């Protein structure tokens, strides 16, 4: 069987250092992209299951500590709920500080927003890799 002069094998055999390095770079960017895509897909599936559990199990409990216990440890909703509890305890225990200027509701709201931002940040890890590869891969390939 005759090898095509336009195939990948011919490209690799006849290519110089620049061609081989560009090919290796494109393969590495592809592997990194697929890694991020697959890990994010699994993470989103876990978060969807956690959201479903939070929607049903958490609100069916009789107390907040019991509700947090039903969420488990590796649950982003448990982190947010725990942040709310911690902020309430902090506000009650530290009287005479600047945060006393805020109502308990405002203090807890700020703490919950910060916890939600942290969980959202965890969800967005790896997106910079996809953005960088997506924006540079066409130009590297054309080079």
mmCIF file of N, CA and C in Angstrom:
data_model
loop_
_atom_site.group_PDB
_atom_site.id
_atom_site.type_symbol
_atom_site.label_atom_id
_atom_site.label_comp_id
_atom_site.label_asym_id
_atom_site.label_seq_id
_atom_site.Cartn_x
_atom_site.Cartn_y
_atom_site.Cartn_z
ATOM 1 N N UNK A 1 0.849 -1.180 0.000
ATOM 2 C CA UNK A 1 0.000 0.000 0.000
ATOM 3 C C UNK A 1 0.889 1.236 0.000
ATOM 4 N N UNK A 2 0.529 2.161 -0.816
ATOM 5 C CA UNK A 2 1.326 3.370 -0.984
ATOM 6 C C UNK A 2 0.905 4.428 0.033
ATOM 7 N N UNK A 3 1.884 5.078 0.642
ATOM 8 C CA UNK A 3 1.624 6.120 1.630
ATOM 9 C C UNK A 3 1.324 7.421 0.904
ATOM 10 N N UNK A 4 0.259 8.103 1.365
ATOM 11 C CA UNK A 4 -0.124 9.372 0.757
ATOM 12 C C UNK A 4 0.911 10.442 1.083
ATOM 13 N N UNK A 5 1.299 11.239 0.083
ATOM 14 C CA UNK A 5 2.256 12.316 0.370
ATOM 15 C C UNK A 5 1.632 13.480 1.139
ATOM 16 N N UNK A 6 0.326 13.409 1.352
ATOM 17 C CA UNK A 6 -0.373 14.489 2.056
ATOM 18 C C UNK A 6 -0.861 14.066 3.447
ATOM 19 N N UNK A 7 -0.473 12.899 3.905
ATOM 20 C CA UNK A 7 -0.925 12.399 5.198
ATOM 21 C C UNK A 7 -0.063 12.888 6.354
ATOM 22 N N UNK A 8 -0.476 12.516 7.538
ATOM 23 C CA UNK A 8 0.244 12.920 8.744
ATOM 24 C C UNK A 8 1.611 12.257 8.837
ATOM 25 N N UNK A 9 1.692 11.014 8.369
ATOM 26 C CA UNK A 9 2.980 10.310 8.409
ATOM 27 C C UNK A 9 4.005 11.002 7.524
ATOM 28 N N UNK A 10 3.584 11.395 6.333
ATOM 29 C CA UNK A 10 4.499 12.101 5.427
ATOM 30 C C UNK A 10 4.868 13.468 5.992
ATOM 31 N N UNK A 11 3.912 14.132 6.611
ATOM 32 C CA UNK A 11 4.189 15.435 7.224
ATOM 33 C C UNK A 11 5.253 15.299 8.305
ATOM 34 N N UNK A 12 5.107 14.265 9.135
ATOM 35 C CA UNK A 12 6.060 14.071 10.224
ATOM 36 C C UNK A 12 7.433 13.658 9.688
ATOM 37 N N UNK A 13 7.455 12.754 8.716
ATOM 38 C CA UNK A 13 8.727 12.272 8.167
ATOM 39 C C UNK A 13 9.484 13.359 7.423
ATOM 40 N N UNK A 14 8.778 14.201 6.710
ATOM 41 C CA UNK A 14 9.432 15.204 5.872
ATOM 42 C C UNK A 14 9.502 16.574 6.543
ATOM 43 N N UNK A 15 8.859 16.707 7.675
ATOM 44 C CA UNK A 15 8.812 18.009 8.327
ATOM 45 C C UNK A 15 10.089 18.350 9.066
ATOM 46 N N UNK A 16 10.343 19.649 9.162
ATOM 47 C CA UNK A 16 11.507 20.117 9.912
ATOM 48 C C UNK A 16 11.104 20.375 11.367
ATOM 49 N N UNK A 17 11.999 21.011 12.101
ATOM 50 C CA UNK A 17 11.776 21.268 13.527
ATOM 51 C C UNK A 17 10.538 22.133 13.751
ATOM 52 N N UNK A 18 10.320 23.138 12.939
ATOM 53 C CA UNK A 18 9.186 24.050 13.123
ATOM 54 C C UNK A 18 7.873 23.302 12.918
ATOM 55 N N UNK A 19 7.797 22.501 11.866
ATOM 56 C CA UNK A 19 6.564 21.767 11.592
ATOM 57 C C UNK A 19 6.269 20.773 12.718
ATOM 58 N N UNK A 20 7.281 20.072 13.166
ATOM 59 C CA UNK A 20 7.077 19.101 14.237
ATOM 60 C C UNK A 20 6.697 19.782 15.551
ATOM 61 N N UNK A 21 7.311 20.916 15.836
ATOM 62 C CA UNK A 21 6.976 21.612 17.090
ATOM 63 C C UNK A 21 5.561 22.174 17.044
ATOM 64 N N UNK A 22 5.122 22.676 15.886
ATOM 65 C CA UNK A 22 3.743 23.173 15.758
ATOM 66 C C UNK A 22 2.762 22.014 15.914
ATOM 67 N N UNK A 23 3.075 20.866 15.311
ATOM 68 C CA UNK A 23 2.198 19.693 15.439
ATOM 69 C C UNK A 23 2.105 19.241 16.897
ATOM 70 N N UNK A 24 3.231 19.199 17.587
ATOM 71 C CA UNK A 24 3.228 18.808 19.002
ATOM 72 C C UNK A 24 2.446 19.831 19.830
ATOM 73 N N UNK A 25 2.614 21.103 19.538
ATOM 74 C CA UNK A 25 1.882 22.152 20.247
ATOM 75 C C UNK A 25 0.380 22.002 20.046
ATOM 76 N N UNK A 26 -0.055 21.726 18.819
ATOM 77 C CA UNK A 26 -1.481 21.545 18.560
ATOM 78 C C UNK A 26 -2.038 20.315 19.275
ATOM 79 N N UNK A 27 -1.269 19.236 19.305
ATOM 80 C CA UNK A 27 -1.711 18.039 20.024
ATOM 81 C C UNK A 27 -1.799 18.331 21.524
ATOM 82 N N UNK A 28 -0.820 19.041 22.071
ATOM 83 C CA UNK A 28 -0.839 19.376 23.495
ATOM 84 C C UNK A 28 -2.034 20.269 23.829
ATOM 85 N N UNK A 29 -2.332 21.239 22.978
ATOM 86 C CA UNK A 29 -3.487 22.108 23.214
ATOM 87 C C UNK A 29 -4.788 21.305 23.117
ATOM 88 N N UNK A 30 -4.839 20.344 22.213
ATOM 89 C CA UNK A 30 -6.020 19.506 22.093
ATOM 90 C C UNK A 30 -6.212 18.654 23.345
ATOM 91 N N UNK A 31 -5.146 18.058 23.840
ATOM 92 C CA UNK A 31 -5.230 17.239 25.053
ATOM 93 C C UNK A 31 -5.664 18.087 26.244
ATOM 94 N N UNK A 32 -5.088 19.278 26.374
ATOM 95 C CA UNK A 32 -5.466 20.167 27.484
ATOM 96 C C UNK A 32 -6.939 20.559 27.386
ATOM 97 N N UNK A 33 -7.399 20.834 26.180
ATOM 98 C CA UNK A 33 -8.804 21.216 25.997
ATOM 99 C C UNK A 33 -9.739 20.078 26.362
ATOM 100 N N UNK A 34 -9.422 18.880 25.897
ATOM 101 C CA UNK A 34 -10.281 17.743 26.203
ATOM 102 C C UNK A 34 -10.265 17.423 27.695
ATOM 103 N N UNK A 35 -9.135 17.600 28.333
ATOM 104 C CA UNK A 35 -9.057 17.386 29.776
ATOM 105 C C UNK A 35 -9.991 18.354 30.505
ATOM 106 N N UNK A 36 -9.938 19.625 30.138
ATOM 107 C CA UNK A 36 -10.792 20.627 30.787
ATOM 108 C C UNK A 36 -12.258 20.341 30.485
ATOM 109 N N UNK A 37 -12.560 19.987 29.244
ATOM 110 C CA UNK A 37 -13.948 19.711 28.867
ATOM 111 C C UNK A 37 -14.509 18.545 29.671
ATOM 112 N N UNK A 38 -13.758 17.468 29.769
ATOM 113 C CA UNK A 38 -14.248 16.289 30.486
ATOM 114 C C UNK A 38 -14.355 16.530 31.988
ATOM 115 N N UNK A 39 -13.356 17.195 32.579
ATOM 116 C CA UNK A 39 -13.435 17.451 34.024
ATOM 117 C C UNK A 39 -14.561 18.421 34.359
ATOM 118 N N UNK A 40 -14.783 19.405 33.509
ATOM 119 C CA UNK A 40 -15.888 20.345 33.743
ATOM 120 C C UNK A 40 -17.237 19.650 33.581
ATOM 121 N N UNK A 41 -17.352 18.753 32.611
ATOM 122 C CA UNK A 41 -18.606 18.015 32.429
ATOM 123 C C UNK A 41 -18.909 17.168 33.667
ATOM 124 N N UNK A 42 -17.906 16.485 34.189
ATOM 125 C CA UNK A 42 -18.107 15.683 35.400
ATOM 126 C C UNK A 42 -18.446 16.561 36.602
ATOM 127 N N UNK A 43 -17.769 17.704 36.704
ATOM 128 C CA UNK A 43 -18.023 18.620 37.817
ATOM 129 C C UNK A 43 -19.448 19.168 37.744
ATOM 130 N N UNK A 44 -19.899 19.503 36.562
ATOM 131 C CA UNK A 44 -21.261 20.033 36.407
ATOM 132 C C UNK A 44 -22.292 18.959 36.736
ATOM 133 N N UNK A 45 -22.029 17.720 36.332
ATOM 134 C CA UNK A 45 -22.943 16.629 36.693
ATOM 135 C C UNK A 45 -23.022 16.446 38.207
ATOM 136 N N UNK A 46 -21.861 16.515 38.878
ATOM 137 C CA UNK A 46 -21.853 16.411 40.347
ATOM 138 C C UNK A 46 -22.631 17.568 40.973
ATOM 139 N N UNK A 47 -22.455 18.775 40.444
ATOM 140 C CA UNK A 47 -23.148 19.936 40.992
ATOM 141 C C UNK A 47 -24.656 19.842 40.739
ATOM 142 N N UNK A 48 -25.048 19.288 39.600
ATOM 143 C CA UNK A 48 -26.481 19.124 39.342
ATOM 144 C C UNK A 48 -27.099 18.140 40.317
ATOM 145 N N UNK A 49 -26.401 17.046 40.596
ATOM 146 C CA UNK A 49 -26.895 16.090 41.587
ATOM 147 C C UNK A 49 -26.977 16.738 42.970
ATOM 148 N N UNK A 50 -25.947 17.539 43.288
ATOM 149 C CA UNK A 50 -25.940 18.225 44.580
ATOM 150 C C UNK A 50 -27.088 19.227 44.662
ATOM 151 N N UNK A 51 -27.388 19.908 43.564
ATOM 152 C CA UNK A 51 -28.500 20.864 43.554
ATOM 153 C C UNK A 51 -29.825 20.140 43.734
ATOM 154 N N UNK A 52 -29.949 18.995 43.103
ATOM 155 C CA UNK A 52 -31.176 18.215 43.261
ATOM 156 C C UNK A 52 -31.339 17.759 44.714
ATOM 157 N N UNK A 53 -30.247 17.278 45.295
ATOM 158 C CA UNK A 53 -30.284 16.843 46.692
ATOM 159 C C UNK A 53 -30.579 18.025 47.614
ATOM 160 N N UNK A 54 -29.988 19.159 47.323
ATOM 161 C CA UNK A 54 -30.213 20.342 48.158
ATOM 162 C C UNK A 54 -31.659 20.792 48.074
ATOM 163 N N UNK A 55 -32.229 20.693 46.893
ATOM 164 C CA UNK A 55 -33.616 21.124 46.721
ATOM 165 C C UNK A 55 -34.612 20.251 47.451
ATOM 166 N N UNK A 56 -34.294 18.981 47.599
ATOM 167 C CA UNK A 56 -35.248 18.074 48.232
ATOM 168 C C UNK A 56 -34.895 17.779 49.688
ATOM 169 N N UNK A 57 -33.695 17.306 49.942
ATOM 170 C CA UNK A 57 -33.331 16.849 51.276
ATOM 171 C C UNK A 57 -33.142 17.994 52.266
ATOM 172 N N UNK A 58 -32.492 19.064 51.826
ATOM 173 C CA UNK A 58 -32.168 20.164 52.736
ATOM 174 C C UNK A 58 -33.441 20.787 53.312
ATOM 175 N N UNK A 59 -34.398 21.095 52.464
ATOM 176 C CA UNK A 59 -35.589 21.807 52.919
ATOM 177 C C UNK A 59 -36.581 20.913 53.643
ATOM 178 N N UNK A 60 -36.377 19.604 53.601
ATOM 179 C CA UNK A 60 -37.264 18.689 54.325
ATOM 180 C C UNK A 60 -36.799 18.413 55.750
ATOM 181 N N UNK A 61 -35.673 18.980 56.155
ATOM 182 C CA UNK A 61 -35.176 18.758 57.515
ATOM 183 C C UNK A 61 -35.855 19.729 58.481
ATOM 184 N N UNK A 62 -35.662 19.476 59.773
ATOM 185 C CA UNK A 62 -36.325 20.306 60.784
ATOM 186 C C UNK A 62 -35.420 21.395 61.351
ATOM 187 N N UNK A 63 -34.098 21.281 61.134
ATOM 188 C CA UNK A 63 -33.192 22.300 61.662
ATOM 189 C C UNK A 63 -32.072 22.564 60.660
ATOM 190 N N UNK A 64 -31.447 23.704 60.808
ATOM 191 C CA UNK A 64 -30.362 24.080 59.893
ATOM 192 C C UNK A 64 -29.153 23.154 60.010
ATOM 193 N N UNK A 65 -28.680 22.821 61.207
ATOM 194 C CA UNK A 65 -27.547 21.878 61.285
ATOM 195 C C UNK A 65 -27.863 20.517 60.664
ATOM 196 N N UNK A 66 -29.080 20.056 60.855
ATOM 197 C CA UNK A 66 -29.488 18.787 60.250
ATOM 198 C C UNK A 66 -29.522 18.912 58.727
ATOM 199 N N UNK A 67 -29.983 20.044 58.232
ATOM 200 C CA UNK A 67 -30.021 20.279 56.789
ATOM 201 C C UNK A 67 -28.631 20.313 56.179
ATOM 202 N N UNK A 68 -27.702 20.963 56.854
ATOM 203 C CA UNK A 68 -26.319 21.018 56.367
ATOM 204 C C UNK A 68 -25.707 19.628 56.384
ATOM 205 N N UNK A 69 -26.038 18.840 57.402
ATOM 206 C CA UNK A 69 -25.504 17.474 57.483
ATOM 207 C C UNK A 69 -26.018 16.611 56.333
ATOM 208 N N UNK A 70 -27.257 16.841 55.878
ATOM 209 C CA UNK A 70 -27.788 16.047 54.770
ATOM 210 C C UNK A 70 -27.098 16.373 53.452
ATOM 211 N N UNK A 71 -26.515 17.565 53.346
ATOM 212 C CA UNK A 71 -25.865 17.960 52.096
ATOM 213 C C UNK A 71 -24.536 17.249 51.884
ATOM 214 N N UNK A 72 -23.858 16.879 52.954
ATOM 215 C CA UNK A 72 -22.574 16.200 52.816
ATOM 216 C C UNK A 72 -21.422 17.199 52.833
ATOM 217 N N UNK A 73 -20.214 16.667 52.642
ATOM 218 C CA UNK A 73 -19.023 17.512 52.754
ATOM 219 C C UNK A 73 -18.563 18.072 51.409
ATOM 220 N N UNK A 74 -18.697 17.306 50.348
ATOM 221 C CA UNK A 74 -18.222 17.755 49.030
ATOM 222 C C UNK A 74 -19.351 18.385 48.224
ATOM 223 N N UNK A 75 -20.128 19.193 48.855
ATOM 224 C CA UNK A 75 -21.285 19.805 48.230
ATOM 225 C C UNK A 75 -21.125 21.324 48.283
ATOM 226 N N UNK A 76 -21.170 22.002 47.130
ATOM 227 C CA UNK A 76 -21.014 23.461 47.150
ATOM 228 C C UNK A 76 -22.135 24.167 47.905
ATOM 229 N N UNK A 77 -23.316 23.560 47.930
ATOM 230 C CA UNK A 77 -24.417 24.169 48.661
ATOM 231 C C UNK A 77 -24.186 24.082 50.169
ATOM 232 N N UNK A 78 -23.502 23.042 50.591
ATOM 233 C CA UNK A 78 -23.146 22.934 52.007
ATOM 234 C C UNK A 78 -22.170 24.036 52.390
ATOM 235 N N UNK A 79 -21.252 24.364 51.488
ATOM 236 C CA UNK A 79 -20.306 25.454 51.754
ATOM 237 C C UNK A 79 -21.039 26.778 51.914
ATOM 238 N N UNK A 80 -22.018 27.024 51.069
ATOM 239 C CA UNK A 80 -22.777 28.280 51.138
ATOM 240 C C UNK A 80 -23.605 28.314 52.426
ATOM 241 N N UNK A 81 -24.256 27.210 52.747
ATOM 242 C CA UNK A 81 -25.067 27.168 53.975
ATOM 243 C C UNK A 81 -24.186 27.335 55.207
ATOM 244 N N UNK A 82 -23.027 26.698 55.205
ATOM 245 C CA UNK A 82 -22.111 26.815 56.339
ATOM 246 C C UNK A 82 -21.601 28.251 56.470
ATOM 247 N N UNK A 83 -21.379 28.911 55.341
ATOM 248 C CA UNK A 83 -20.947 30.310 55.386
ATOM 249 C C UNK A 83 -22.027 31.185 56.016
ATOM 250 N N UNK A 84 -23.284 30.895 55.731
ATOM 251 C CA UNK A 84 -24.377 31.651 56.342
ATOM 252 C C UNK A 84 -24.431 31.450 57.845
ATOM 253 N N UNK A 85 -24.277 30.216 58.279
ATOM 254 C CA UNK A 85 -24.288 29.917 59.720
ATOM 255 C C UNK A 85 -23.100 30.586 60.405
ATOM 256 N N UNK A 86 -21.926 30.482 59.782
ATOM 257 C CA UNK A 86 -20.722 31.090 60.369
ATOM 258 C C UNK A 86 -20.862 32.603 60.474
ATOM 259 N N UNK A 87 -21.460 33.219 59.476
ATOM 260 C CA UNK A 87 -21.609 34.680 59.527
ATOM 261 C C UNK A 87 -22.593 35.099 60.616
ATOM 262 N N UNK A 88 -23.630 34.317 60.827
ATOM 263 C CA UNK A 88 -24.567 34.634 61.914
ATOM 264 C C UNK A 88 -23.873 34.520 63.269
ATOM 265 N N UNK A 89 -23.093 33.457 63.444
ATOM 266 C CA UNK A 89 -22.373 33.276 64.713
ATOM 267 C C UNK A 89 -21.337 34.379 64.916
ATOM 268 N N UNK A 90 -20.651 34.741 63.846
ATOM 269 C CA UNK A 90 -19.625 35.780 63.941
ATOM 270 C C UNK A 90 -20.258 37.109 64.334
ATOM 271 N N UNK A 91 -21.365 37.449 63.720
ATOM 272 C CA UNK A 91 -22.023 38.724 64.008
ATOM 273 C C UNK A 91 -22.501 38.772 65.456
ATOM 274 N N UNK A 92 -22.995 37.634 65.950
ATOM 275 C CA UNK A 92 -23.492 37.592 67.334
ATOM 276 C C UNK A 92 -22.358 37.593 68.350
ATOM 277 N N UNK A 93 -21.231 36.992 68.015
ATOM 278 C CA UNK A 93 -20.139 36.836 68.982
ATOM 279 C C UNK A 93 -19.215 38.045 69.049
ATOM 280 N N UNK A 94 -19.153 38.835 68.020
ATOM 281 C CA UNK A 94 -18.202 39.950 67.969
ATOM 282 C C UNK A 94 -18.938 41.283 68.039
ATOM 283 N N UNK A 95 -19.418 41.589 69.186
ATOM 284 C CA UNK A 95 -20.117 42.868 69.386
ATOM 285 C C UNK A 95 -19.086 43.975 69.569
ATOM 286 N N UNK A 96 -19.454 45.165 69.124
ATOM 287 C CA UNK A 96 -18.584 46.312 69.281
ATOM 288 C C UNK A 96 -17.621 46.497 68.115
ATOM 289 N N UNK A 97 -17.799 45.743 67.061
ATOM 290 C CA UNK A 97 -16.950 45.894 65.878
ATOM 291 C C UNK A 97 -17.686 46.699 64.807
ATOM 292 N N UNK A 98 -16.966 47.023 63.780
ATOM 293 C CA UNK A 98 -17.515 47.853 62.709
ATOM 294 C C UNK A 98 -18.711 47.188 62.030
ATOM 295 N N UNK A 99 -18.706 45.856 61.932
ATOM 296 C CA UNK A 99 -19.821 45.201 61.250
ATOM 297 C C UNK A 99 -21.125 45.294 62.027
ATOM 298 N N UNK A 100 -21.075 45.776 63.260
ATOM 299 C CA UNK A 100 -22.314 45.990 64.013
ATOM 300 C C UNK A 100 -23.145 47.121 63.399
ATOM 301 N N UNK A 101 -22.521 47.928 62.571
ATOM 302 C CA UNK A 101 -23.236 48.981 61.861
ATOM 303 C C UNK A 101 -24.240 48.366 60.874
ATOM 304 N N UNK A 102 -23.956 47.124 60.441
ATOM 305 C CA UNK A 102 -24.855 46.426 59.519
ATOM 306 C C UNK A 102 -25.842 45.577 60.310
ATOM 307 N N UNK A 103 -27.032 45.405 59.746
ATOM 308 C CA UNK A 103 -27.986 44.492 60.377
ATOM 309 C C UNK A 103 -27.501 43.063 60.146
ATOM 310 N N UNK A 104 -28.033 42.139 60.921
ATOM 311 C CA UNK A 104 -27.663 40.724 60.760
ATOM 312 C C UNK A 104 -28.008 40.262 59.351
ATOM 313 N N UNK A 105 -29.119 40.717 58.849
ATOM 314 C CA UNK A 105 -29.544 40.333 57.497
ATOM 315 C C UNK A 105 -28.542 40.788 56.447
ATOM 316 N N UNK A 106 -28.090 42.035 56.539
ATOM 317 C CA UNK A 106 -27.104 42.550 55.581
ATOM 318 C C UNK A 106 -25.775 41.806 55.710
ATOM 319 N N UNK A 107 -25.368 41.524 56.936
ATOM 320 C CA UNK A 107 -24.097 40.820 57.172
ATOM 321 C C UNK A 107 -24.138 39.403 56.584
ATOM 322 N N UNK A 108 -25.243 38.712 56.828
ATOM 323 C CA UNK A 108 -25.387 37.346 56.299
ATOM 324 C C UNK A 108 -25.481 37.378 54.778
ATOM 325 N N UNK A 109 -26.182 38.358 54.240
ATOM 326 C CA UNK A 109 -26.289 38.486 52.780
ATOM 327 C C UNK A 109 -24.924 38.692 52.151
ATOM 328 N N UNK A 110 -24.119 39.566 52.739
ATOM 329 C CA UNK A 110 -22.765 39.786 52.217
ATOM 330 C C UNK A 110 -21.925 38.517 52.293
ATOM 331 N N UNK A 111 -22.039 37.792 53.392
ATOM 332 C CA UNK A 111 -21.275 36.547 53.551
ATOM 333 C C UNK A 111 -21.735 35.494 52.552
ATOM 334 N N UNK A 112 -23.036 35.407 52.337
ATOM 335 C CA UNK A 112 -23.553 34.435 51.372
ATOM 336 C C UNK A 112 -23.130 34.782 49.952
ATOM 337 N N UNK A 113 -23.145 36.050 49.623
ATOM 338 C CA UNK A 113 -22.691 36.461 48.281
ATOM 339 C C UNK A 113 -21.221 36.128 48.068
ATOM 340 N N UNK A 114 -20.424 36.326 49.100
ATOM 341 C CA UNK A 114 -19.007 35.987 49.004
ATOM 342 C C UNK A 114 -18.822 34.479 48.839
ATOM 343 N N UNK A 115 -19.583 33.682 49.556
ATOM 344 C CA UNK A 115 -19.494 32.224 49.432
ATOM 345 C C UNK A 115 -19.949 31.764 48.047
ATOM 346 N N UNK A 116 -20.996 32.379 47.526
ATOM 347 C CA UNK A 116 -21.474 32.042 46.182
ATOM 348 C C UNK A 116 -20.422 32.408 45.141
ATOM 349 N N UNK A 117 -19.758 33.555 45.318
ATOM 350 C CA UNK A 117 -18.688 33.952 44.397
ATOM 351 C C UNK A 117 -17.529 32.968 44.429
ATOM 352 N N UNK A 118 -17.205 32.449 45.617
ATOM 353 C CA UNK A 118 -16.116 31.471 45.719
ATOM 354 C C UNK A 118 -16.483 30.166 45.018
ATOM 355 N N UNK A 119 -17.717 29.710 45.186
ATOM 356 C CA UNK A 119 -18.157 28.485 44.517
ATOM 357 C C UNK A 119 -18.204 28.699 43.012
ATOM 358 N N UNK A 120 -18.662 29.857 42.571
ATOM 359 C CA UNK A 120 -18.681 30.169 41.137
ATOM 360 C C UNK A 120 -17.268 30.207 40.571
ATOM 361 N N UNK A 121 -16.331 30.726 41.352
ATOM 362 C CA UNK A 121 -14.934 30.751 40.918
ATOM 363 C C UNK A 121 -14.382 29.351 40.719
ATOM 364 N N UNK A 122 -14.789 28.429 41.594
ATOM 365 C CA UNK A 122 -14.357 27.034 41.436
ATOM 366 C C UNK A 122 -14.918 26.442 40.144
ATOM 367 N N UNK A 123 -16.133 26.824 39.801
ATOM 368 C CA UNK A 123 -16.735 26.319 38.570
ATOM 369 C C UNK A 123 -16.040 26.860 37.324
ATOM 370 N N UNK A 124 -15.448 28.023 37.434
ATOM 371 C CA UNK A 124 -14.849 28.665 36.270
ATOM 372 C C UNK A 124 -13.379 28.329 36.067
ATOM 373 N N UNK A 125 -12.794 27.513 36.947
ATOM 374 C CA UNK A 125 -11.400 27.150 36.744
ATOM 375 C C UNK A 125 -11.272 26.333 35.463
ATOM 376 N N UNK A 126 -10.222 26.611 34.716
ATOM 377 C CA UNK A 126 -9.986 25.913 33.461
ATOM 378 C C UNK A 126 -10.539 26.629 32.251
ATOM 379 N N UNK A 127 -11.415 27.580 32.467
ATOM 380 C CA UNK A 127 -11.999 28.290 31.331
ATOM 381 C C UNK A 127 -10.967 29.168 30.622
ATOM 382 N N UNK A 128 -9.964 29.630 31.349
ATOM 383 C CA UNK A 128 -8.913 30.427 30.709
ATOM 384 C C UNK A 128 -8.123 29.584 29.716
ATOM 385 N N UNK A 129 -7.940 28.306 30.041
ATOM 386 C CA UNK A 129 -7.245 27.401 29.121
ATOM 387 C C UNK A 129 -8.047 27.258 27.836
ATOM 388 N N UNK A 130 -9.353 27.031 27.974
ATOM 389 C CA UNK A 130 -10.195 26.892 26.786
ATOM 390 C C UNK A 130 -10.235 28.177 25.965
ATOM 391 N N UNK A 131 -10.290 29.305 26.632
ATOM 392 C CA UNK A 131 -10.313 30.579 25.914
ATOM 393 C C UNK A 131 -9.005 30.824 25.181
ATOM 394 N N UNK A 132 -7.898 30.527 25.834
ATOM 395 C CA UNK A 132 -6.590 30.733 25.199
ATOM 396 C C UNK A 132 -6.395 29.801 24.011
ATOM 397 N N UNK A 133 -6.747 28.535 24.200
ATOM 398 C CA UNK A 133 -6.594 27.577 23.102
ATOM 399 C C UNK A 133 -7.536 27.923 21.961
ATOM 400 N N UNK A 134 -8.757 28.266 22.299
ATOM 401 C CA UNK A 134 -9.735 28.602 21.263
ATOM 402 C C UNK A 134 -9.354 29.819 20.448
ATOM 403 N N UNK A 135 -8.685 30.762 21.078
ATOM 404 C CA UNK A 135 -8.331 31.974 20.342
ATOM 405 C C UNK A 135 -7.002 31.865 19.602
ATOM 406 N N UNK A 136 -6.103 30.990 20.059
ATOM 407 C CA UNK A 136 -4.794 30.910 19.415
ATOM 408 C C UNK A 136 -4.620 29.722 18.486
ATOM 409 N N UNK A 137 -5.384 28.650 18.666
ATOM 410 C CA UNK A 137 -5.206 27.441 17.863
ATOM 411 C C UNK A 137 -5.354 27.681 16.359
ATOM 412 N N UNK A 138 -6.328 28.457 15.912
ATOM 413 C CA UNK A 138 -6.427 28.677 14.455
ATOM 414 C C UNK A 138 -5.182 29.351 13.880
ATOM 415 N N UNK A 139 -4.609 30.270 14.622
ATOM 416 C CA UNK A 139 -3.445 30.984 14.119
ATOM 417 C C UNK A 139 -2.189 30.111 14.159
ATOM 418 N N UNK A 140 -2.083 29.283 15.199
ATOM 419 C CA UNK A 140 -0.955 28.342 15.265
ATOM 420 C C UNK A 140 -1.061 27.335 14.132
ATOM 421 N N UNK A 141 -2.268 26.872 13.862
ATOM 422 C CA UNK A 141 -2.477 25.932 12.770
ATOM 423 C C UNK A 141 -2.183 26.549 11.407
ATOM 424 N N UNK A 142 -2.534 27.801 11.244
ATOM 425 C CA UNK A 142 -2.250 28.474 9.977
ATOM 426 C C UNK A 142 -0.752 28.742 9.810
ATOM 427 N N UNK A 143 -0.077 28.961 10.917
ATOM 428 C CA UNK A 143 1.363 29.207 10.876
ATOM 429 C C UNK A 143 2.067 28.012 10.294
#
